[in-house]
Short mmCIF file of N, CA, C and O in Angstrom, two decimals:
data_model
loop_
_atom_site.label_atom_id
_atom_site.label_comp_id
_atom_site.label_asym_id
_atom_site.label_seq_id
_atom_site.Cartn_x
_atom_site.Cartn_y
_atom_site.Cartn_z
N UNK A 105 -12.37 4.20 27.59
CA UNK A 105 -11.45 5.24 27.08
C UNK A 105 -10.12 4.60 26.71
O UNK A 105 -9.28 4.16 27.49
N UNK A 106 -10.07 4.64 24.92
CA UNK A 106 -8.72 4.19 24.90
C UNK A 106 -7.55 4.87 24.56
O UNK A 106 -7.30 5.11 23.38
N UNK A 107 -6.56 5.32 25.76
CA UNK A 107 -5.88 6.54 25.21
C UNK A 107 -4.81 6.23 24.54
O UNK A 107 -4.17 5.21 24.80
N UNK A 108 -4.46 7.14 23.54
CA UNK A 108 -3.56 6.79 22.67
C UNK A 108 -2.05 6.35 22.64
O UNK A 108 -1.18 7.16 22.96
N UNK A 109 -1.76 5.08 22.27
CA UNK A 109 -0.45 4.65 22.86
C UNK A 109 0.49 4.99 22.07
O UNK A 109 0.24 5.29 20.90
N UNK A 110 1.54 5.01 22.50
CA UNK A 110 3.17 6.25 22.09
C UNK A 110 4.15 5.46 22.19
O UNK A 110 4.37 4.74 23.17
N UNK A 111 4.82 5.52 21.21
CA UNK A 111 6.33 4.72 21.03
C UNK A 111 7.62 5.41 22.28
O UNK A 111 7.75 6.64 22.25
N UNK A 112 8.22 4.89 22.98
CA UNK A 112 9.46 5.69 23.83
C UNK A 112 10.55 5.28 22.91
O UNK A 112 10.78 4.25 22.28
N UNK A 113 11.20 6.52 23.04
CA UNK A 113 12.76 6.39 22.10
C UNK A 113 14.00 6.92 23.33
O UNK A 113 13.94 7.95 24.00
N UNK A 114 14.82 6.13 23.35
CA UNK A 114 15.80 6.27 24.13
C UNK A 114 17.26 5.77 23.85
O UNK A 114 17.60 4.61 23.62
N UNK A 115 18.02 6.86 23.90
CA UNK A 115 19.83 6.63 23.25
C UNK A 115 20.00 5.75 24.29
O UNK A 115 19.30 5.59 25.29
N UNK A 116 21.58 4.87 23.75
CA UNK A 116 22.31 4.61 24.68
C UNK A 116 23.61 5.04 24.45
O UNK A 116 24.07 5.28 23.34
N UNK A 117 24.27 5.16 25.65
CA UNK A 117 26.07 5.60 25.91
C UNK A 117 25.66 7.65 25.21
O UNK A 117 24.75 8.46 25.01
N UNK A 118 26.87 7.49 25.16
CA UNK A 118 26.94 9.38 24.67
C UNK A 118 26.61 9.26 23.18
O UNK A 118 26.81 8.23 22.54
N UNK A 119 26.08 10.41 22.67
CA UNK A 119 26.05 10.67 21.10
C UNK A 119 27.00 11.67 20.78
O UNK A 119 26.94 12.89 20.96
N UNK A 120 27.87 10.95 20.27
CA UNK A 120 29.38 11.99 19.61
C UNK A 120 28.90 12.09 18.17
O UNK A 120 28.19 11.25 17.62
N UNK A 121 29.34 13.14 17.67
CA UNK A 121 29.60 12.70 15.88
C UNK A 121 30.66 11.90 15.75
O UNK A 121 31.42 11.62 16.68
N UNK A 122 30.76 11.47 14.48
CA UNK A 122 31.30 10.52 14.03
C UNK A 122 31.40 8.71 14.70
O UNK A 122 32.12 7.75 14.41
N UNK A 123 30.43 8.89 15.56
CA UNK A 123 30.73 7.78 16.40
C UNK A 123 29.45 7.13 16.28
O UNK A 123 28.36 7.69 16.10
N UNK A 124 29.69 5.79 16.41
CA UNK A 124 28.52 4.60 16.33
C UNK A 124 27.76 4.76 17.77
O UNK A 124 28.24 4.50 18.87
N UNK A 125 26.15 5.36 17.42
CA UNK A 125 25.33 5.07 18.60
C UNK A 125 24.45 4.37 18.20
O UNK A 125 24.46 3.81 17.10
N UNK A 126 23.24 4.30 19.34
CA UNK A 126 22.76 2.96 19.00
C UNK A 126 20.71 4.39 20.02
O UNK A 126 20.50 5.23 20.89
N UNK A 127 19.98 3.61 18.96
CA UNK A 127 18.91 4.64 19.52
C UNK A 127 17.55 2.89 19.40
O UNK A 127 17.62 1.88 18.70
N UNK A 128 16.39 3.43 20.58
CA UNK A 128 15.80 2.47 20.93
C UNK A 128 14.56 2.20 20.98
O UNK A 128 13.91 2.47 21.99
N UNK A 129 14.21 1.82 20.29
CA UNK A 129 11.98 2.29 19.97
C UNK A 129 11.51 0.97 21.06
O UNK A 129 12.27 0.00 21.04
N UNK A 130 10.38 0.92 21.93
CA UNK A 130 9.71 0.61 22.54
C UNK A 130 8.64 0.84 21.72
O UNK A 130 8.69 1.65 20.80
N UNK A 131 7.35 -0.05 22.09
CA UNK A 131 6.23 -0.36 21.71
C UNK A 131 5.73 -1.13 22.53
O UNK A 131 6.21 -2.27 22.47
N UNK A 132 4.60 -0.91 23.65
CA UNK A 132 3.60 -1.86 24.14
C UNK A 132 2.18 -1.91 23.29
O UNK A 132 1.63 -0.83 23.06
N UNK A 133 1.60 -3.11 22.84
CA UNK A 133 0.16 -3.04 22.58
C UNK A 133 -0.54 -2.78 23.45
O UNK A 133 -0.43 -3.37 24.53
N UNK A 134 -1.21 -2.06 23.29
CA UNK A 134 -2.22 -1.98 24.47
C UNK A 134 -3.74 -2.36 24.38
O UNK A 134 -4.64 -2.27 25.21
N UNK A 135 -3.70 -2.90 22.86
CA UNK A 135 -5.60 -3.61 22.60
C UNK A 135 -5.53 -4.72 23.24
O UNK A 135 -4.61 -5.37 23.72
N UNK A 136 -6.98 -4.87 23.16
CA UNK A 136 -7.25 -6.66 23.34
C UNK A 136 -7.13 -7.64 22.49
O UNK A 136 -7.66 -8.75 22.59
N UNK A 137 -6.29 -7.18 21.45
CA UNK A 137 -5.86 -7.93 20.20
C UNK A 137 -4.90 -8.17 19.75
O UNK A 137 -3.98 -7.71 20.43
N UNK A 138 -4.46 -8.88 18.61
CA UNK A 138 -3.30 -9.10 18.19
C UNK A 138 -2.56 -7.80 17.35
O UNK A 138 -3.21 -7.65 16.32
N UNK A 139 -2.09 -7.39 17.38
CA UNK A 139 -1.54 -6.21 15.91
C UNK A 139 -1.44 -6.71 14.68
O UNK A 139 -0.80 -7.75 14.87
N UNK A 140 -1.65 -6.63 13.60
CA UNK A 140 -1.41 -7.47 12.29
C UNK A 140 -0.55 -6.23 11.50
O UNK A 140 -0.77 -5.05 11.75
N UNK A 141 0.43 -6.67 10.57
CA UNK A 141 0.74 -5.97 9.66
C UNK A 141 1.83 -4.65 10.28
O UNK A 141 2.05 -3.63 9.62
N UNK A 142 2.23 -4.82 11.19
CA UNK A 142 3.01 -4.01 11.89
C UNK A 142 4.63 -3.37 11.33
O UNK A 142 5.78 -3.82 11.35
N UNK A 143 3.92 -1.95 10.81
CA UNK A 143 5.38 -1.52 10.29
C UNK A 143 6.10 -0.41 11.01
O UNK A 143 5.48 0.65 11.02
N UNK A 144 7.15 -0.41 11.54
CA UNK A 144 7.86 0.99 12.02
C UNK A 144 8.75 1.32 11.01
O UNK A 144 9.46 0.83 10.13
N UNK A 145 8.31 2.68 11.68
CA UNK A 145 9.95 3.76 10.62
C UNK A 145 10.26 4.44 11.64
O UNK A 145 9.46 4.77 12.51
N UNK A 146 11.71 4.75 11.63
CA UNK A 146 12.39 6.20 12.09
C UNK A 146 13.41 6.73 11.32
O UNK A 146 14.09 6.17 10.46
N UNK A 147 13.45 8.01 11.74
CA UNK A 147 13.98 8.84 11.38
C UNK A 147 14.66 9.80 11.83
O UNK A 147 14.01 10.31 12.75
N UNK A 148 15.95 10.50 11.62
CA UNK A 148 16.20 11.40 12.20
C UNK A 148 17.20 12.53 11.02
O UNK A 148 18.39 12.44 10.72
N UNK A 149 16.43 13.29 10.69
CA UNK A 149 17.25 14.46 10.10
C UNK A 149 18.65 15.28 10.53
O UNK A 149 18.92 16.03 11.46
N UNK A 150 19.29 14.85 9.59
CA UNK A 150 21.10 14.86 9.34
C UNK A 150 21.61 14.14 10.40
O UNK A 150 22.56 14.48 11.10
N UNK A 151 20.46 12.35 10.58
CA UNK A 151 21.51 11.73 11.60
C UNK A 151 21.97 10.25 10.95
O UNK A 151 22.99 9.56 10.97
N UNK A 152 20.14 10.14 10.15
CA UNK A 152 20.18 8.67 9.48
C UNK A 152 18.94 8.92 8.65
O UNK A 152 18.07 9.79 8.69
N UNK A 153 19.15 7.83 7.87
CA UNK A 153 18.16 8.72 6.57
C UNK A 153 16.93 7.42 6.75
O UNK A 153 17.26 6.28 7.11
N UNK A 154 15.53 7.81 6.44
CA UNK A 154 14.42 6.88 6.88
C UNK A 154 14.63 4.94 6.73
O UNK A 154 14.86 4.26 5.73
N UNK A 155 14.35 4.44 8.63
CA UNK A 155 14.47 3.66 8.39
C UNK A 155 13.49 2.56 8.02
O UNK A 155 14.33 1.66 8.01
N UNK A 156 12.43 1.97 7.73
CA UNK A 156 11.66 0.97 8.04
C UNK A 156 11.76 -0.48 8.25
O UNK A 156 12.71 -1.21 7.98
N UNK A 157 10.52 -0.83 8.82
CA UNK A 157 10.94 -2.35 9.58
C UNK A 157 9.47 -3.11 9.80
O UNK A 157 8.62 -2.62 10.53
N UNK A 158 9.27 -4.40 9.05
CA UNK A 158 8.03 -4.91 8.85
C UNK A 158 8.47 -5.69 9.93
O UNK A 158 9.51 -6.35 9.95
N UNK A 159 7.37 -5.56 11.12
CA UNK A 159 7.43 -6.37 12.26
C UNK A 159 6.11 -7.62 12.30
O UNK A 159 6.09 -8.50 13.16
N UNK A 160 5.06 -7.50 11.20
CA UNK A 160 4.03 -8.53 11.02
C UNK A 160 3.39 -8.28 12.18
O UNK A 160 2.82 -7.20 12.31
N UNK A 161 3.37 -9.50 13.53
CA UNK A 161 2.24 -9.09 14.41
C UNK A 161 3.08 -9.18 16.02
O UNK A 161 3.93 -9.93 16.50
N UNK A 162 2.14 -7.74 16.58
CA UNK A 162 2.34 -8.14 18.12
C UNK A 162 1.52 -8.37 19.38
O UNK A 162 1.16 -7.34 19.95
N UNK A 163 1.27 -9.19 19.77
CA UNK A 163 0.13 -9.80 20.82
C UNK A 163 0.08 -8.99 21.63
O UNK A 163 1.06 -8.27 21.84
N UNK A 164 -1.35 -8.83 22.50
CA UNK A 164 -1.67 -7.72 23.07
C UNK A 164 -1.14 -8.07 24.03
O UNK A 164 -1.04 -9.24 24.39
N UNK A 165 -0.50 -6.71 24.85
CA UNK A 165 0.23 -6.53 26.08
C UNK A 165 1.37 -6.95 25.97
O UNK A 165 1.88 -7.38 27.01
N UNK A 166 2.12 -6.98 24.82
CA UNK A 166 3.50 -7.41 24.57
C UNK A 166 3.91 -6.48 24.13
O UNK A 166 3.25 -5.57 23.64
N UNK A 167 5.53 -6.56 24.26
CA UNK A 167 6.10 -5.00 23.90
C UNK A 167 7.44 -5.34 23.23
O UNK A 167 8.41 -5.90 23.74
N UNK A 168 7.27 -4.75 21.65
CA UNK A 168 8.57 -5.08 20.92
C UNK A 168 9.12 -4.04 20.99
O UNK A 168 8.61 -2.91 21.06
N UNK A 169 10.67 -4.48 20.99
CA UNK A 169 11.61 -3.17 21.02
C UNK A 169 12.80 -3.69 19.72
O UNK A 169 13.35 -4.77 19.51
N UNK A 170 12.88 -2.11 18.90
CA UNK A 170 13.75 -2.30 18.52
C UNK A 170 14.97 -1.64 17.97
O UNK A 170 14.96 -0.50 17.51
N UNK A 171 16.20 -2.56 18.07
CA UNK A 171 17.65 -1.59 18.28
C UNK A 171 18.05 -1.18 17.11
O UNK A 171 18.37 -2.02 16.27
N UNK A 172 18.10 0.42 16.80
CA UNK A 172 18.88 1.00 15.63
C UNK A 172 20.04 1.40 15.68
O UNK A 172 20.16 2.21 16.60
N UNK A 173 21.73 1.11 14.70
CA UNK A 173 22.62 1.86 15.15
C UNK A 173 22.90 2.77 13.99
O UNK A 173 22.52 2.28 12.92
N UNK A 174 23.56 4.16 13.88
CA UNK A 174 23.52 4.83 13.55
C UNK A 174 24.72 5.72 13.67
O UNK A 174 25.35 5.67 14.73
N UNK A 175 25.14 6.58 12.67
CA UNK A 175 26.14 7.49 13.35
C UNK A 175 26.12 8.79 12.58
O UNK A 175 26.40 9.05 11.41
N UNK A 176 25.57 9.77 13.94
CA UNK A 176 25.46 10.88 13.81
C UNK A 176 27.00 11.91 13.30
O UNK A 176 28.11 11.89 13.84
N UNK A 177 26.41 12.99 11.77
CA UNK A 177 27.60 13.55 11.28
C UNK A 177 27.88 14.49 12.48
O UNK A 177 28.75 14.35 13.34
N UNK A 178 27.15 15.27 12.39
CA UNK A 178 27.45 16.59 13.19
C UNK A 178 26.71 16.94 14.26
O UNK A 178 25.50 16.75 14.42
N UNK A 179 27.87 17.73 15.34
CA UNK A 179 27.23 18.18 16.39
C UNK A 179 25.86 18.82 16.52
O UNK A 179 25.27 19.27 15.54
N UNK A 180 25.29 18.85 17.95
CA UNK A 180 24.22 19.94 17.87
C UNK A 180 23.12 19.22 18.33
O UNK A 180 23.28 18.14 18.88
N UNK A 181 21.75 19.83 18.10
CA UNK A 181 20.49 18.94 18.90
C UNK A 181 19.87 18.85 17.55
O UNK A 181 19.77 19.63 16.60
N UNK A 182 19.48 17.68 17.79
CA UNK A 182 18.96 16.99 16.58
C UNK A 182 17.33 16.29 17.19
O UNK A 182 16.81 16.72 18.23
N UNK A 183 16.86 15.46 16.57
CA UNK A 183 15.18 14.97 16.68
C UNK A 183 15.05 13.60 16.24
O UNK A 183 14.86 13.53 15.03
N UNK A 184 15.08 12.63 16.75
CA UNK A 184 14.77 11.25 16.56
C UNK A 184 13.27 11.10 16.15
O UNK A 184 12.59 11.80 16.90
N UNK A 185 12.37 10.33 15.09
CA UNK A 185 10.61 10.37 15.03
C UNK A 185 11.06 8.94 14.73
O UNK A 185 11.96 8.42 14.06
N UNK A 186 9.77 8.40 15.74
CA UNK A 186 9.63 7.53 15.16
C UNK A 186 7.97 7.00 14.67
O UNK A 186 7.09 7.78 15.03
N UNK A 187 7.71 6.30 14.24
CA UNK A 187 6.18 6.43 13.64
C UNK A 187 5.81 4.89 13.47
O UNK A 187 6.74 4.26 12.95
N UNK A 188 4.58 4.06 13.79
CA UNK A 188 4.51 2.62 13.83
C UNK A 188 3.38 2.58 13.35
O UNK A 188 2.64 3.48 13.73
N UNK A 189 2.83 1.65 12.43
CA UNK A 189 1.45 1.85 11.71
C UNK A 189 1.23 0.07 11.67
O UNK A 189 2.10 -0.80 11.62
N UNK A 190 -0.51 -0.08 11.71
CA UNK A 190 -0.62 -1.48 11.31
C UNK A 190 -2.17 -1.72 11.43
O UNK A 190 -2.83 -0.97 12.15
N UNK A 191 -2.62 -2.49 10.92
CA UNK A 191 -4.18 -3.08 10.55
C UNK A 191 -4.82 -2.22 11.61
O UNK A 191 -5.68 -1.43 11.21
N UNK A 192 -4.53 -2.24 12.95
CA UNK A 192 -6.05 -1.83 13.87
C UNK A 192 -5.68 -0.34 14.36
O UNK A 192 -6.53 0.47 14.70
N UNK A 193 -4.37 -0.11 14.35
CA UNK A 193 -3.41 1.01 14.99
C UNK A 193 -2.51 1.88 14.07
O UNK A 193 -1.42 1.53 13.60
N UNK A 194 -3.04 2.88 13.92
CA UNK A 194 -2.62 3.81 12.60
C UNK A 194 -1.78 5.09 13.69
O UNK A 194 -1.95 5.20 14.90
N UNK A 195 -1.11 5.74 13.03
CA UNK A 195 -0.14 6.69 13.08
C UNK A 195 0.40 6.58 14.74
O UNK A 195 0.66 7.76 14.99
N UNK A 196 0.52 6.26 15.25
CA UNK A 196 1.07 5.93 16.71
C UNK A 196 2.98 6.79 16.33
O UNK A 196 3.75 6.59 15.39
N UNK A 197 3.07 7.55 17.36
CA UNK A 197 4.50 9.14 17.40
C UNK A 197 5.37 8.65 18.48
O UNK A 197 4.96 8.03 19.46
N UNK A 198 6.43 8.93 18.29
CA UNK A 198 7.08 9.00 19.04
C UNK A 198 8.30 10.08 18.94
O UNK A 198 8.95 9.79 17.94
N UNK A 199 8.71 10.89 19.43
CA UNK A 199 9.90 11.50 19.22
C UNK A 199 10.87 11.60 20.26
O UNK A 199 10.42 11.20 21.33
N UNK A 200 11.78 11.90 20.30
CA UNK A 200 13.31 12.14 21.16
C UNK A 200 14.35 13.54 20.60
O UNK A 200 15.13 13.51 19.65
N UNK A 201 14.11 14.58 21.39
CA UNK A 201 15.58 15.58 21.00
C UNK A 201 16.72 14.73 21.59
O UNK A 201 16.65 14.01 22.59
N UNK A 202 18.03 14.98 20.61
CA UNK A 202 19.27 14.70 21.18
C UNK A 202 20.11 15.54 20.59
O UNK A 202 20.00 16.15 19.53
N UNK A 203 21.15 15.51 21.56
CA UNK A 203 22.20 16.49 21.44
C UNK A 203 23.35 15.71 21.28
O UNK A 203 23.71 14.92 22.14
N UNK A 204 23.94 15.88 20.23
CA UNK A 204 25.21 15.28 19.49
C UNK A 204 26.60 16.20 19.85
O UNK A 204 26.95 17.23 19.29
N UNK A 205 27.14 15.62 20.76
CA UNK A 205 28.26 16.02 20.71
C UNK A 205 29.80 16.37 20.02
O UNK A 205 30.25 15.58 19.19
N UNK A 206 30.23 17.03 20.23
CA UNK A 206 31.72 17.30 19.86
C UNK A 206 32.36 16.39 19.89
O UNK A 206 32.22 15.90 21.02
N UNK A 207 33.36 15.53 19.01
CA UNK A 207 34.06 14.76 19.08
C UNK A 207 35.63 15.18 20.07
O UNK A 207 36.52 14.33 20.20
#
């Protein structure tokens, strides 16, 4: 049984508007294989407009992470997605609500 593996997304420091944050995709492989062709995107509506990122390959049981910075306009709760696709491992989700603060 191979259950389906999930990207973690996690802020760091506070999310103000107008202010530089920084948001965090995790990825463990979890085959017995290498990953080939490894692309992530994220996204987050009215925070940062789609990002992508050709990561090529990641060896099984290794875990790439990687740092986005960003700066959210406006207050309120907003939705981080992120989405990782590649040769053996297709649509793999991840999401995060955040709440953007008041400056």
């Amino acid at each position: 049984l191979v259950h389906c593996p999930f990207l973690v997304l996690q802020t760091k420091g506070d999310l103000v508007a107008g202010k530089e944050a920084s948001v965090i995709v995790e990825f463990t492989n979890p085959l017995k294989q290498t990953l080939e062709n490894v692309m992530l995107r994220l996204e987050g509506p009215g925070m940062l407009r789609t990002i992508k990122k050709q990561f090529g390959r990641i060896p099984m049981n290794s875990t790439l992470t990687w740092e986005v910075k960003f700066f959210p306009m406006r207050p309120g709760l907003r939705k981080l997605i992120a989405s990782l696709n590649s040769d053996a491992l297709r649509h793999v989700y991840g999401e995060l609500n955040v709440q953007i603060q008041k400056p």
